[in-house]
């Protein structure tokens, strides 16, 4: 029996007007609907952590939830985990070459760096596939995975060794910002990358390769005149025919790396 777990973060920073966002909680809810309604996830196996949930996305809580999810891959026979983050991202480090995600209490407790995220991914059980969606500024290499899809091929970018199969869909390159918009005119903003991700899967009838996914997402940005360019990185070299979402014999779509 397939066992899947998901952890979805949506940070609008409702108590910090200077960095307030409007669409990130919507992103988390939309991803949850995609997973439950179309991709075989059970509602009870999805943890939501947003400004509007009882469990708030503080630094300590985000670290704890990520760590518990990783540890659960060793205690349980988990085939797949899905992690999404919609919120602020930033460049950090002495030369601003490292990346970080930004908890709601970052002003007092700091950020979560890409090196910390990469260390967590390295601890996932080898049997477990990891799929991540990062809809944040400067998120291109957020988990430092070793292979990045660029110019119609995967190229080795880092020397990180990861035993599990991991895939990261980033909302933009490291030098870009991710944006949100109200494309439907219903006064309900969403992150452009999350919107493109969901559309890439649904518009292809839940049957799409990894390469076609990222190509569709980039075309979606160009169609709507947004400069950000989503990226795809992986723990392993992937062929251009590697399936991202497909349908089982009973017709139900699922993630498959």
PDB file of C-alpha atoms in Angstrom:
ATOM      1  CA  UNK A   1       0.000   0.000   0.000  1.00  0.00           C
ATOM      2  CA  UNK A   2       1.332   3.420  -0.989  1.00  0.00           C
ATOM      3  CA  UNK A   3       1.979   5.788   1.913  1.00  0.00           C
ATOM      4  CA  UNK A   4       2.357   9.501   1.224  1.00  0.00           C
ATOM      5  CA  UNK A   5       2.829  12.477   3.529  1.00  0.00           C
ATOM      6  CA  UNK A   6       2.737  16.195   2.753  1.00  0.00           C
ATOM      7  CA  UNK A   7       3.783  19.347   4.590  1.00  0.00           C
ATOM      8  CA  UNK A   8       2.458  22.627   3.186  1.00  0.00           C
ATOM      9  CA  UNK A   9       3.606  26.074   4.331  1.00  0.00           C
ATOM     10  CA  UNK A  10       1.804  29.307   3.432  1.00  0.00           C
ATOM     11  CA  UNK A  11       3.108  32.540   4.960  1.00  0.00           C
ATOM     12  CA  UNK A  12       1.252  35.823   4.447  1.00  0.00           C
ATOM     13  CA  UNK A  13       3.031  37.580   7.372  1.00  0.00           C
ATOM     14  CA  UNK A  14      -0.281  38.994   8.562  1.00  0.00           C
ATOM     15  CA  UNK A  15       1.284  40.576  11.654  1.00  0.00           C
ATOM     16  CA  UNK A  16       4.126  42.259   9.763  1.00  0.00           C
ATOM     17  CA  UNK A  17       2.679  44.941   7.430  1.00  0.00           C
ATOM     18  CA  UNK A  18       6.057  45.822   5.919  1.00  0.00           C
ATOM     19  CA  UNK A  19       6.417  42.387   4.327  1.00  0.00           C
ATOM     20  CA  UNK A  20       2.768  41.348   4.020  1.00  0.00           C
ATOM     21  CA  UNK A  21       1.847  38.938   1.215  1.00  0.00           C
ATOM     22  CA  UNK A  22      -1.663  38.104   0.036  1.00  0.00           C
ATOM     23  CA  UNK A  23      -1.560  34.822  -1.856  1.00  0.00           C
ATOM     24  CA  UNK A  24       0.560  32.348   0.089  1.00  0.00           C
ATOM     25  CA  UNK A  25      -2.179  30.861   2.256  1.00  0.00           C
ATOM     26  CA  UNK A  26      -4.237  30.469  -0.916  1.00  0.00           C
ATOM     27  CA  UNK A  27      -1.271  28.647  -2.465  1.00  0.00           C
ATOM     28  CA  UNK A  28      -1.115  26.148   0.389  1.00  0.00           C
ATOM     29  CA  UNK A  29      -4.856  25.518   0.173  1.00  0.00           C
ATOM     30  CA  UNK A  30      -4.714  25.105  -3.609  1.00  0.00           C
ATOM     31  CA  UNK A  31      -1.838  22.627  -3.383  1.00  0.00           C
ATOM     32  CA  UNK A  32      -3.759  20.683  -0.751  1.00  0.00           C
ATOM     33  CA  UNK A  33      -6.761  20.474  -3.082  1.00  0.00           C
ATOM     34  CA  UNK A  34      -4.519  19.235  -5.898  1.00  0.00           C
ATOM     35  CA  UNK A  35      -3.013  16.516  -3.712  1.00  0.00           C
ATOM     36  CA  UNK A  36      -6.289  15.309  -2.194  1.00  0.00           C
ATOM     37  CA  UNK A  37      -8.644  15.713  -5.142  1.00  0.00           C
ATOM     38  CA  UNK A  38      -6.364  14.493  -7.907  1.00  0.00           C
ATOM     39  CA  UNK A  39      -3.100  12.905  -6.754  1.00  0.00           C
ATOM     40  CA  UNK A  40      -4.009  10.237  -4.241  1.00  0.00           C
ATOM     41  CA  UNK A  41      -3.084  11.956  -0.975  1.00  0.00           C
ATOM     42  CA  UNK A  42      -5.285  11.457   2.063  1.00  0.00           C
ATOM     43  CA  UNK A  43      -6.396  14.597   3.903  1.00  0.00           C
ATOM     44  CA  UNK A  44      -5.201  13.157   7.222  1.00  0.00           C
ATOM     45  CA  UNK A  45      -1.701  12.742   5.790  1.00  0.00           C
ATOM     46  CA  UNK A  46      -1.304  16.447   4.975  1.00  0.00           C
ATOM     47  CA  UNK A  47      -0.001  18.914   7.560  1.00  0.00           C
ATOM     48  CA  UNK A  48      -0.911  22.557   6.945  1.00  0.00           C
ATOM     49  CA  UNK A  49       1.155  25.305   8.549  1.00  0.00           C
ATOM     50  CA  UNK A  50       0.032  28.847   7.706  1.00  0.00           C
ATOM     51  CA  UNK A  51      -0.754  32.132   9.422  1.00  0.00           C
ATOM     52  CA  UNK A  52      -4.353  30.932   9.765  1.00  0.00           C
ATOM     53  CA  UNK A  53      -3.743  27.448  11.222  1.00  0.00           C
ATOM     54  CA  UNK A  54      -3.397  26.735  14.960  1.00  0.00           C
ATOM     55  CA  UNK A  55       0.228  25.764  14.356  1.00  0.00           C
ATOM     56  CA  UNK A  56       2.022  28.914  13.155  1.00  0.00           C
ATOM     57  CA  UNK A  57       5.012  28.944  10.748  1.00  0.00           C
ATOM     58  CA  UNK A  58       7.588  30.239  13.204  1.00  0.00           C
ATOM     59  CA  UNK A  59      11.196  29.212  12.707  1.00  0.00           C
ATOM     60  CA  UNK A  60      11.166  26.658  15.522  1.00  0.00           C
ATOM     61  CA  UNK A  61       7.865  25.156  14.380  1.00  0.00           C
ATOM     62  CA  UNK A  62       8.891  24.940  10.717  1.00  0.00           C
ATOM     63  CA  UNK A  63      12.159  23.272  11.689  1.00  0.00           C
ATOM     64  CA  UNK A  64      10.306  20.860  13.967  1.00  0.00           C
ATOM     65  CA  UNK A  65       7.729  19.893  11.349  1.00  0.00           C
ATOM     66  CA  UNK A  66      10.385  19.357   8.691  1.00  0.00           C
ATOM     67  CA  UNK A  67      12.516  17.294  11.049  1.00  0.00           C
ATOM     68  CA  UNK A  68       9.538  15.163  12.137  1.00  0.00           C
ATOM     69  CA  UNK A  69       8.574  14.535   8.520  1.00  0.00           C
ATOM     70  CA  UNK A  70      12.093  13.386   7.683  1.00  0.00           C
ATOM     71  CA  UNK A  71      12.272  11.129  10.753  1.00  0.00           C
ATOM     72  CA  UNK A  72       8.920   9.581   9.853  1.00  0.00           C
ATOM     73  CA  UNK A  73      10.429   8.214   6.633  1.00  0.00           C
ATOM     74  CA  UNK A  74      12.557   5.928   8.834  1.00  0.00           C
ATOM     75  CA  UNK A  75       9.786   4.889  11.240  1.00  0.00           C
ATOM     76  CA  UNK A  76       7.122   4.278   8.596  1.00  0.00           C
ATOM     77  CA  UNK A  77       7.065   2.754   5.126  1.00  0.00           C
ATOM     78  CA  UNK A  78       6.607   6.124   3.437  1.00  0.00           C
ATOM     79  CA  UNK A  79       6.938   6.043  -0.331  1.00  0.00           C
ATOM     80  CA  UNK A  80       6.728   9.756  -0.965  1.00  0.00           C
ATOM     81  CA  UNK A  81       6.740  13.111   0.792  1.00  0.00           C
ATOM     82  CA  UNK A  82       5.631  16.406  -0.724  1.00  0.00           C
ATOM     83  CA  UNK A  83       6.795  19.716   0.720  1.00  0.00           C
ATOM     84  CA  UNK A  84       5.585  23.098  -0.492  1.00  0.00           C
ATOM     85  CA  UNK A  85       6.562  26.540   0.710  1.00  0.00           C
ATOM     86  CA  UNK A  86       4.942  29.814  -0.324  1.00  0.00           C
ATOM     87  CA  UNK A  87       6.378  32.878   1.338  1.00  0.00           C
ATOM     88  CA  UNK A  88       9.347  35.190   1.254  1.00  0.00           C
ATOM     89  CA  UNK A  89      12.780  34.024   0.172  1.00  0.00           C
ATOM     90  CA  UNK A  90      16.040  35.927   0.440  1.00  0.00           C
ATOM     91  CA  UNK A  91      19.723  35.858  -0.396  1.00  0.00           C
ATOM     92  CA  UNK A  92      21.971  35.544   2.646  1.00  0.00           C
ATOM     93  CA  UNK A  93      25.649  35.044   3.436  1.00  0.00           C
ATOM     94  CA  UNK A  94      28.669  37.280   3.102  1.00  0.00           C
ATOM     95  CA  UNK A  95      28.379  37.469  -0.684  1.00  0.00           C
ATOM     96  CA  UNK A  96      24.592  37.034  -0.815  1.00  0.00           C
ATOM     97  CA  UNK A  97      25.059  33.733  -2.672  1.00  0.00           C
ATOM     98  CA  UNK A  98      23.156  31.522  -0.256  1.00  0.00           C
ATOM     99  CA  UNK A  99      19.375  31.296  -0.092  1.00  0.00           C
ATOM    100  CA  UNK A 100      16.869  31.082   2.734  1.00  0.00           C
ATOM    101  CA  UNK A 101      13.171  30.785   3.438  1.00  0.00           C
ATOM    102  CA  UNK A 102      11.665  33.285   5.836  1.00  0.00           C
ATOM    103  CA  UNK A 103       9.553  32.249   8.871  1.00  0.00           C
ATOM    104  CA  UNK A 104       6.979  34.689  10.233  1.00  0.00           C
ATOM    105  CA  UNK A 105       9.221  35.500  13.217  1.00  0.00           C
ATOM    106  CA  UNK A 106      12.386  36.016  11.187  1.00  0.00           C
ATOM    107  CA  UNK A 107      13.043  39.466  12.642  1.00  0.00           C
ATOM    108  CA  UNK A 108      13.669  37.978  16.080  1.00  0.00           C
ATOM    109  CA  UNK A 109      14.704  34.397  15.297  1.00  0.00           C
ATOM    110  CA  UNK A 110      16.238  34.445  11.827  1.00  0.00           C
ATOM    111  CA  UNK A 111      15.748  32.418   8.653  1.00  0.00           C
ATOM    112  CA  UNK A 112      16.104  28.805   7.508  1.00  0.00           C
ATOM    113  CA  UNK A 113      18.980  28.483   5.045  1.00  0.00           C
ATOM    114  CA  UNK A 114      19.335  26.311   1.989  1.00  0.00           C
ATOM    115  CA  UNK A 115      22.124  24.409   3.748  1.00  0.00           C
ATOM    116  CA  UNK A 116      19.762  23.472   6.557  1.00  0.00           C
ATOM    117  CA  UNK A 117      17.163  22.300   4.042  1.00  0.00           C
ATOM    118  CA  UNK A 118      19.801  20.330   2.133  1.00  0.00           C
ATOM    119  CA  UNK A 119      20.935  18.629   5.342  1.00  0.00           C
ATOM    120  CA  UNK A 120      17.355  17.525   6.010  1.00  0.00           C
ATOM    121  CA  UNK A 121      16.967  16.097   2.504  1.00  0.00           C
ATOM    122  CA  UNK A 122      20.145  14.071   2.979  1.00  0.00           C
ATOM    123  CA  UNK A 123      18.534  12.416   6.015  1.00  0.00           C
ATOM    124  CA  UNK A 124      15.425  11.156   4.185  1.00  0.00           C
ATOM    125  CA  UNK A 125      15.238   7.356   3.925  1.00  0.00           C
ATOM    126  CA  UNK A 126      16.535   6.145   0.524  1.00  0.00           C
ATOM    127  CA  UNK A 127      13.226   4.411  -0.248  1.00  0.00           C
ATOM    128  CA  UNK A 128      11.300   7.686   0.007  1.00  0.00           C
ATOM    129  CA  UNK A 129      10.852  10.061  -2.922  1.00  0.00           C
ATOM    130  CA  UNK A 130      10.848  13.778  -2.104  1.00  0.00           C
ATOM    131  CA  UNK A 131       8.983  16.351  -4.181  1.00  0.00           C
ATOM    132  CA  UNK A 132       9.319  20.016  -3.266  1.00  0.00           C
ATOM    133  CA  UNK A 133       7.674  23.182  -4.557  1.00  0.00           C
ATOM    134  CA  UNK A 134       9.271  26.465  -3.493  1.00  0.00           C
ATOM    135  CA  UNK A 135       7.271  29.541  -4.486  1.00  0.00           C
ATOM    136  CA  UNK A 136       9.627  32.180  -3.129  1.00  0.00           C
ATOM    137  CA  UNK A 137      12.109  34.784  -4.282  1.00  0.00           C
ATOM    138  CA  UNK A 138      15.682  33.615  -4.904  1.00  0.00           C
ATOM    139  CA  UNK A 139      14.621  29.952  -4.685  1.00  0.00           C
ATOM    140  CA  UNK A 140      16.371  28.502  -7.742  1.00  0.00           C
ATOM    141  CA  UNK A 141      18.878  26.379  -5.825  1.00  0.00           C
ATOM    142  CA  UNK A 142      17.098  26.398  -2.478  1.00  0.00           C
ATOM    143  CA  UNK A 143      18.036  22.808  -1.557  1.00  0.00           C
ATOM    144  CA  UNK A 144      21.374  22.645  -3.386  1.00  0.00           C
ATOM    145  CA  UNK A 145      20.409  19.550  -5.382  1.00  0.00           C
ATOM    146  CA  UNK A 146      23.210  18.452  -7.716  1.00  0.00           C
ATOM    147  CA  UNK A 147      21.441  18.507 -11.097  1.00  0.00           C
ATOM    148  CA  UNK A 148      19.683  21.500 -12.627  1.00  0.00           C
ATOM    149  CA  UNK A 149      17.670  21.429 -15.843  1.00  0.00           C
ATOM    150  CA  UNK A 150      19.091  24.118 -18.110  1.00  0.00           C
ATOM    151  CA  UNK A 151      19.011  24.709 -21.857  1.00  0.00           C
ATOM    152  CA  UNK A 152      17.215  21.454 -22.678  1.00  0.00           C
ATOM    153  CA  UNK A 153      19.402  19.217 -20.517  1.00  0.00           C
ATOM    154  CA  UNK A 154      20.329  18.433 -16.930  1.00  0.00           C
ATOM    155  CA  UNK A 155      23.717  19.790 -15.888  1.00  0.00           C
ATOM    156  CA  UNK A 156      25.605  19.052 -12.703  1.00  0.00           C
ATOM    157  CA  UNK A 157      25.647  22.182 -10.587  1.00  0.00           C
ATOM    158  CA  UNK A 158      26.619  21.090  -7.070  1.00  0.00           C
ATOM    159  CA  UNK A 159      28.436  18.170  -5.433  1.00  0.00           C
ATOM    160  CA  UNK A 160      25.750  17.361  -2.881  1.00  0.00           C
ATOM    161  CA  UNK A 161      25.206  13.636  -2.359  1.00  0.00           C
ATOM    162  CA  UNK A 162      21.589  12.605  -1.720  1.00  0.00           C
ATOM    163  CA  UNK A 163      20.560   8.978  -1.236  1.00  0.00           C
ATOM    164  CA  UNK A 164      16.838   9.479  -1.856  1.00  0.00           C
ATOM    165  CA  UNK A 165      15.233  10.584  -5.096  1.00  0.00           C
ATOM    166  CA  UNK A 166      14.489  14.289  -4.675  1.00  0.00           C
ATOM    167  CA  UNK A 167      13.031  16.847  -7.057  1.00  0.00           C
ATOM    168  CA  UNK A 168      12.682  20.586  -6.493  1.00  0.00           C
ATOM    169  CA  UNK A 169      10.453  22.895  -8.516  1.00  0.00           C
ATOM    170  CA  UNK A 170      11.531  26.480  -7.805  1.00  0.00           C
ATOM    171  CA  UNK A 171       9.467  29.548  -8.567  1.00  0.00           C
ATOM    172  CA  UNK A 172      12.366  31.487 -10.063  1.00  0.00           C
ATOM    173  CA  UNK A 173      16.127  31.640 -10.487  1.00  0.00           C
ATOM    174  CA  UNK A 174      18.408  32.589  -7.601  1.00  0.00           C
ATOM    175  CA  UNK A 175      18.717  36.140  -8.954  1.00  0.00           C
ATOM    176  CA  UNK A 176      14.985  36.662  -9.464  1.00  0.00           C
ATOM    177  CA  UNK A 177      11.878  37.372  -7.418  1.00  0.00           C
ATOM    178  CA  UNK A 178       8.679  35.337  -7.388  1.00  0.00           C
ATOM    179  CA  UNK A 179       5.462  37.259  -7.754  1.00  0.00           C
ATOM    180  CA  UNK A 180       1.800  36.850  -6.908  1.00  0.00           C
ATOM    181  CA  UNK A 181      -1.222  38.051  -8.854  1.00  0.00           C
ATOM    182  CA  UNK A 182      -4.993  37.910  -9.177  1.00  0.00           C
ATOM    183  CA  UNK A 183      -5.218  36.394 -12.650  1.00  0.00           C
ATOM    184  CA  UNK A 184      -8.895  35.472 -12.352  1.00  0.00           C
ATOM    185  CA  UNK A 185     -10.002  38.905 -11.225  1.00  0.00           C
ATOM    186  CA  UNK A 186     -11.716  37.491  -8.150  1.00  0.00           C
ATOM    187  CA  UNK A 187      -9.653  39.522  -5.654  1.00  0.00           C
ATOM    188  CA  UNK A 188      -7.933  36.318  -4.564  1.00  0.00           C
ATOM    189  CA  UNK A 189      -4.210  36.464  -5.197  1.00  0.00           C
ATOM    190  CA  UNK A 190      -2.028  33.404  -5.661  1.00  0.00           C
ATOM    191  CA  UNK A 191       1.658  32.844  -6.273  1.00  0.00           C
ATOM    192  CA  UNK A 192       2.442  32.733  -9.977  1.00  0.00           C
ATOM    193  CA  UNK A 193       4.713  29.707  -9.593  1.00  0.00           C
ATOM    194  CA  UNK A 194       2.136  27.704  -7.644  1.00  0.00           C
ATOM    195  CA  UNK A 195      -0.525  28.681 -10.156  1.00  0.00           C
ATOM    196  CA  UNK A 196       1.734  27.623 -13.039  1.00  0.00           C
ATOM    197  CA  UNK A 197       2.596  24.335 -11.294  1.00  0.00           C
ATOM    198  CA  UNK A 198      -1.039  23.374 -10.763  1.00  0.00           C
ATOM    199  CA  UNK A 199      -2.000  24.421 -14.287  1.00  0.00           C
ATOM    200  CA  UNK A 200       0.902  22.493 -15.818  1.00  0.00           C
ATOM    201  CA  UNK A 201      -0.406  19.317 -14.208  1.00  0.00           C
ATOM    202  CA  UNK A 202      -4.133  19.826 -14.740  1.00  0.00           C
ATOM    203  CA  UNK A 203      -3.926  21.180 -18.291  1.00  0.00           C
ATOM    204  CA  UNK A 204      -1.886  18.125 -19.303  1.00  0.00           C
ATOM    205  CA  UNK A 205      -4.606  15.823 -17.930  1.00  0.00           C
ATOM    206  CA  UNK A 206      -2.423  14.757 -14.989  1.00  0.00           C
ATOM    207  CA  UNK A 207       0.102  13.125 -17.300  1.00  0.00           C
ATOM    208  CA  UNK A 208       3.296  15.145 -17.650  1.00  0.00           C
ATOM    209  CA  UNK A 209       7.055  14.600 -17.713  1.00  0.00           C
ATOM    210  CA  UNK A 210       9.451  16.510 -15.484  1.00  0.00           C
ATOM    211  CA  UNK A 211      10.838  18.434 -18.449  1.00  0.00           C
ATOM    212  CA  UNK A 212       7.414  19.272 -19.873  1.00  0.00           C
ATOM    213  CA  UNK A 213       6.327  20.466 -16.437  1.00  0.00           C
ATOM    214  CA  UNK A 214       9.053  23.085 -16.190  1.00  0.00           C
ATOM    215  CA  UNK A 215       8.705  24.074 -19.851  1.00  0.00           C
ATOM    216  CA  UNK A 216       4.967  24.616 -19.369  1.00  0.00           C
ATOM    217  CA  UNK A 217       5.571  26.669 -16.233  1.00  0.00           C
ATOM    218  CA  UNK A 218       8.017  28.930 -18.050  1.00  0.00           C
ATOM    219  CA  UNK A 219       5.623  29.319 -20.977  1.00  0.00           C
ATOM    220  CA  UNK A 220       2.900  30.217 -18.471  1.00  0.00           C
ATOM    221  CA  UNK A 221       5.070  33.020 -17.092  1.00  0.00           C
ATOM    222  CA  UNK A 222       5.768  34.354 -20.573  1.00  0.00           C
ATOM    223  CA  UNK A 223       2.081  34.196 -21.494  1.00  0.00           C
ATOM    224  CA  UNK A 224       1.197  36.381 -18.517  1.00  0.00           C
ATOM    225  CA  UNK A 225       4.215  38.692 -18.951  1.00  0.00           C
ATOM    226  CA  UNK A 226       5.986  37.768 -15.735  1.00  0.00           C
ATOM    227  CA  UNK A 227       9.816  37.801 -15.882  1.00  0.00           C
ATOM    228  CA  UNK A 228      10.439  35.045 -13.318  1.00  0.00           C
ATOM    229  CA  UNK A 229      11.657  31.728 -14.717  1.00  0.00           C
ATOM    230  CA  UNK A 230      10.863  28.564 -12.714  1.00  0.00           C
ATOM    231  CA  UNK A 231      13.634  25.995 -12.387  1.00  0.00           C
ATOM    232  CA  UNK A 232      13.837  22.246 -11.910  1.00  0.00           C
ATOM    233  CA  UNK A 233      16.593  20.529  -9.951  1.00  0.00           C
ATOM    234  CA  UNK A 234      17.090  16.926  -8.935  1.00  0.00           C
ATOM    235  CA  UNK A 235      19.216  14.643  -6.801  1.00  0.00           C
ATOM    236  CA  UNK A 236      19.854  12.458  -9.851  1.00  0.00           C
ATOM    237  CA  UNK A 237      20.315  12.841 -13.566  1.00  0.00           C
ATOM    238  CA  UNK A 238      16.885  12.565 -15.177  1.00  0.00           C
ATOM    239  CA  UNK A 239      16.071  11.715 -18.756  1.00  0.00           C
ATOM    240  CA  UNK A 240      13.805  14.007 -20.756  1.00  0.00           C
ATOM    241  CA  UNK A 241      11.166  11.275 -20.695  1.00  0.00           C
ATOM    242  CA  UNK A 242      11.126  10.928 -16.898  1.00  0.00           C
ATOM    243  CA  UNK A 243       7.490  11.003 -15.770  1.00  0.00           C
ATOM    244  CA  UNK A 244       6.435  13.495 -13.083  1.00  0.00           C
ATOM    245  CA  UNK A 245       2.712  12.719 -12.912  1.00  0.00           C
ATOM    246  CA  UNK A 246       0.987   9.775 -14.564  1.00  0.00           C
ATOM    247  CA  UNK A 247      -2.142   7.656 -14.186  1.00  0.00           C
ATOM    248  CA  UNK A 248      -2.301   4.224 -12.596  1.00  0.00           C
ATOM    249  CA  UNK A 249      -4.211   1.376 -14.193  1.00  0.00           C
ATOM    250  CA  UNK A 250      -7.346   2.494 -12.380  1.00  0.00           C
ATOM    251  CA  UNK A 251      -7.004   5.928 -13.958  1.00  0.00           C
ATOM    252  CA  UNK A 252      -5.993   7.780 -10.792  1.00  0.00           C
ATOM    253  CA  UNK A 253      -3.054  10.159 -11.324  1.00  0.00           C
ATOM    254  CA  UNK A 254      -0.053  10.088  -8.993  1.00  0.00           C
ATOM    255  CA  UNK A 255       3.450  11.509  -8.697  1.00  0.00           C
ATOM    256  CA  UNK A 256       6.082   9.104  -9.987  1.00  0.00           C
ATOM    257  CA  UNK A 257       9.793   9.850 -10.224  1.00  0.00           C
TER     258      UNK A 257
END
